[in-house]
Amino acid sequence: MLTSFIQIKYTEGKYALREIYLNTEHIVAMTSHILDSPVLNERNMPHNLDDRISFTKVFVNIGSESLEVIVIGTPDVIERRLFSSKKRLLRG
């Protein structure tokens, strides 16, 4: 199942936002992430981005490798989005 997120990516000397769809069945790990680039400053950030925002690095399995994607939101928020549309069967 695909779920949309907002990705932040550093290209051409600045950070840019874009919508990305991730297959929830292929997400293998998540961790909170701090943008620690030496060129990180207000000039390089998107204009509409609040400085209190949190980021999560999501690891996606793509066969024998994994892809790292940085998305907007805390790991808790990302987890809720991943599982909010899935029905869970409780086994007793």
Coordinates of N, CA and C in Angstrom, one line a residue:
M1 N 0.8 -1.2 0.0 CA 0.0 0.0 0.0 C 0.9 1.2 0.0
L2 N 0.5 2.2 -0.8 CA 1.3 3.4 -0.9 C 0.7 4.5 0.0
T3 N 1.6 5.2 0.7 CA 1.2 6.3 1.6 C 2.1 7.5 1.2
S4 N 1.5 8.7 1.2 CA 2.2 9.9 0.8 C 2.8 10.6 2.0
F5 N 4.0 11.2 1.7 CA 4.8 11.9 2.7 C 5.4 13.1 2.0
I6 N 5.9 14.1 2.8 CA 6.6 15.2 2.2 C 8.1 14.9 2.5
Q7 N 8.8 14.8 1.4 CA 10.3 14.6 1.5 C 11.0 15.9 1.4
I8 N 12.1 16.0 2.2 CA 13.0 17.1 2.1 C 14.3 16.6 1.5
K9 N 14.8 17.3 0.5 CA 16.0 16.8 -0.2 C 16.9 18.0 -0.6
Y10 N 18.2 17.8 -0.4 CA 19.2 18.8 -0.7 C 19.6 18.6 -2.1
T11 N 19.3 19.6 -3.0 CA 19.8 19.6 -4.4 C 20.1 21.0 -4.8
E12 N 21.1 21.1 -5.6 CA 21.5 22.4 -6.2 C 21.7 23.5 -5.2
G13 N 22.4 23.2 -4.0 CA 22.7 24.2 -3.0 C 21.6 24.6 -2.1
K14 N 20.4 23.9 -2.2 CA 19.3 24.3 -1.3 C 18.4 23.1 -1.0
Y15 N 17.6 23.2 0.0 CA 16.7 22.1 0.3 C 15.4 22.4 -0.4
A16 N 14.8 21.3 -0.8 CA 13.5 21.4 -1.5 C 12.5 20.4 -1.0
L17 N 11.2 20.7 -1.0 CA 10.2 19.8 -0.6 C 9.5 19.2 -1.8
R18 N 9.1 17.9 -1.6 CA 8.3 17.3 -2.7 C 7.5 16.2 -2.1
E19 N 6.4 15.9 -2.7 CA 5.6 14.7 -2.3 C 6.2 13.4 -2.8
I20 N 6.2 12.4 -1.9 CA 6.7 11.1 -2.2 C 5.8 10.1 -1.7
Y21 N 5.6 9.0 -2.5 CA 4.7 7.9 -2.1 C 5.6 6.7 -1.8
L22 N 5.5 6.2 -0.6 CA 6.3 5.0 -0.1 C 5.4 3.8 0.1
N23 N 5.9 2.7 -0.3 CA 5.2 1.4 -0.2 C 5.4 1.0 1.3
T24 N 4.3 1.0 2.1 CA 4.4 0.7 3.5 C 4.9 -0.7 3.8
E25 N 4.8 -1.6 2.8 CA 5.2 -3.0 3.0 C 6.8 -3.1 3.0
H26 N 7.4 -2.1 2.4 CA 8.9 -2.1 2.2 C 9.7 -1.3 3.2
I27 N 9.0 -0.6 4.2 CA 9.7 0.2 5.2 C 10.2 -0.7 6.2
V28 N 11.5 -0.6 6.5 CA 12.2 -1.6 7.4 C 12.6 -0.9 8.7
A29 N 12.8 0.4 8.7 CA 13.2 1.1 9.9 C 13.0 2.6 9.8
M30 N 12.9 3.3 10.9 CA 12.8 4.7 11.0 C 13.6 5.3 12.2
T31 N 14.1 6.5 12.0 CA 14.8 7.1 13.1 C 14.7 8.6 13.0
S32 N 14.7 9.3 14.1 CA 14.6 10.8 14.1 C 15.9 11.3 13.4
H33 N 15.8 12.4 12.7 CA 16.9 12.9 11.9 C 17.0 14.4 12.1
I34 N 18.2 14.9 12.3 CA 18.5 16.3 12.4 C 19.3 16.7 11.1
L35 N 18.9 17.7 10.4 CA 19.6 18.2 9.3 C 20.8 18.8 9.7
D36 N 22.0 18.2 9.5 CA 23.2 18.7 10.0 C 24.2 19.1 9.0
S37 N 23.7 19.5 7.8 CA 24.6 20.0 6.7 C 25.3 21.3 7.1
P38 N 26.6 21.4 6.8 CA 27.3 22.6 7.1 C 26.7 23.8 6.3
V39 N 26.0 23.6 5.3 CA 25.4 24.7 4.6 C 23.9 25.0 5.0
L40 N 23.5 24.4 6.1 CA 22.1 24.5 6.6 C 22.0 25.9 7.2
N41 N 21.2 26.7 6.6 CA 20.8 28.0 7.1 C 19.5 28.5 6.5
E42 N 19.0 29.6 6.9 CA 17.7 30.0 6.4 C 17.6 30.2 4.9
R43 N 18.7 30.6 4.3 CA 18.7 30.9 2.8 C 18.4 29.6 2.1
N44 N 18.9 28.5 2.6 CA 18.8 27.2 1.9 C 17.5 26.4 2.2
M45 N 16.8 26.8 3.2 CA 15.6 26.1 3.5 C 14.4 26.7 2.7
P46 N 13.4 25.8 2.5 CA 12.2 26.3 1.8 C 11.5 27.4 2.7
H47 N 11.0 28.4 2.0 CA 10.4 29.6 2.7 C 9.3 29.3 3.7
N48 N 8.5 28.3 3.3 CA 7.3 28.0 4.2 C 7.5 27.0 5.2
L49 N 8.8 26.7 5.6 CA 9.1 25.6 6.5 C 9.3 26.2 7.9
D50 N 8.6 25.8 8.9 CA 8.8 26.3 10.3 C 10.1 25.7 10.8
D51 N 10.8 26.5 11.6 CA 12.1 26.1 12.1 C 12.0 25.1 13.3
R52 N 10.7 24.9 13.8 CA 10.5 23.9 14.9 C 10.1 22.5 14.3
I53 N 10.2 22.3 13.0 CA 9.7 21.1 12.4 C 10.7 19.9 12.7
S54 N 10.2 18.7 12.7 CA 11.0 17.5 13.0 C 11.1 16.7 11.7
F55 N 12.1 15.9 11.6 CA 12.3 15.1 10.4 C 12.6 13.6 10.9
T56 N 12.2 12.7 10.0 CA 12.5 11.3 10.2 C 13.2 10.7 9.0
K57 N 14.2 9.9 9.3 CA 14.9 9.2 8.2 C 14.2 7.8 8.1
V58 N 13.6 7.5 6.9 CA 12.9 6.3 6.7 C 13.8 5.4 5.8
F59 N 14.0 4.1 6.2 CA 14.7 3.2 5.4 C 13.8 2.3 4.6
V60 N 13.9 2.3 3.3 CA 13.0 1.5 2.5 C 13.8 0.4 1.8
N61 N 13.3 -0.8 1.9 CA 14.0 -2.0 1.3 C 13.7 -2.0 -0.2
I62 N 14.8 -2.0 -1.0 CA 14.7 -2.1 -2.5 C 15.5 -3.2 -3.0
G63 N 15.1 -4.4 -2.6 CA 15.8 -5.6 -3.0 C 17.0 -5.9 -2.1
S64 N 18.2 -5.9 -2.6 CA 19.3 -6.2 -1.7 C 19.9 -5.0 -1.1
E65 N 19.3 -3.8 -1.3 CA 19.8 -2.6 -0.7 C 18.7 -1.9 0.0
S66 N 19.0 -0.8 0.7 CA 17.9 0.1 1.3 C 18.1 1.5 0.8
L67 N 17.0 2.2 0.7 CA 17.0 3.6 0.3 C 16.7 4.4 1.5
E68 N 17.4 5.5 1.8 CA 17.2 6.4 2.9 C 16.4 7.6 2.4
V69 N 15.3 7.9 3.0 CA 14.4 9.0 2.6 C 14.2 9.8 3.9
I70 N 14.4 11.2 3.8 CA 14.1 12.0 4.9 C 12.7 12.7 4.7
V71 N 11.8 12.5 5.6 CA 10.5 13.1 5.5 C 10.2 14.0 6.7
I72 N 9.1 14.8 6.5 CA 8.7 15.7 7.5 C 7.8 15.0 8.5
G73 N 8.2 15.1 9.8 CA 7.4 14.5 10.9 C 8.2 13.7 11.8
T74 N 7.8 13.5 13.1 CA 8.5 12.7 14.0 C 8.2 11.2 13.7
P75 N 9.1 10.3 14.2 CA 8.8 8.9 14.0 C 7.5 8.5 14.5
D76 N 7.0 9.0 15.6 CA 5.6 8.7 16.1 C 4.5 9.1 15.0
V77 N 4.7 10.3 14.5 CA 3.7 10.7 13.5 C 3.7 9.9 12.3
I78 N 4.9 9.5 11.8 CA 5.1 8.7 10.6 C 4.5 7.3 10.9
E79 N 4.7 6.7 12.0 CA 4.2 5.4 12.4 C 2.6 5.5 12.3
R80 N 2.1 6.5 12.9 CA 0.6 6.6 12.9 C 0.1 6.7 11.5
R81 N 0.7 7.4 10.6 CA 0.3 7.5 9.2 C 0.4 6.2 8.5
L82 N 1.5 5.4 8.8 CA 1.7 4.1 8.2 C 0.6 3.2 8.5
F83 N 0.2 3.2 9.8 CA -0.8 2.2 10.3 C -2.2 2.7 10.4
S84 N -2.5 3.9 10.2 CA -3.8 4.4 10.4 C -4.8 3.8 9.4
S85 N -4.4 3.5 8.2 CA -5.3 3.0 7.2 C -5.3 1.5 7.1
K86 N -4.5 0.9 7.9 CA -4.5 -0.6 7.9 C -5.4 -1.1 9.0
K87 N -6.1 -2.2 8.7 CA -6.9 -2.8 9.7 C -6.0 -3.9 10.3
R88 N -6.1 -4.0 11.6 CA -5.2 -4.9 12.3 C -6.1 -6.0 13.0
L89 N -5.7 -7.2 12.9 CA -6.4 -8.4 13.4 C -5.7 -8.7 14.8
L90 N -6.4 -8.6 15.8 CA -5.9 -9.0 17.1 C -6.1 -10.5 17.3
R91 N -5.0 -11.1 17.6 CA -5.0 -12.5 17.8 C -4.8 -12.8 19.3
G92 N -5.7 -13.6 19.9 CA -5.7 -13.9 21.3 C -5.2 -15.2 21.7

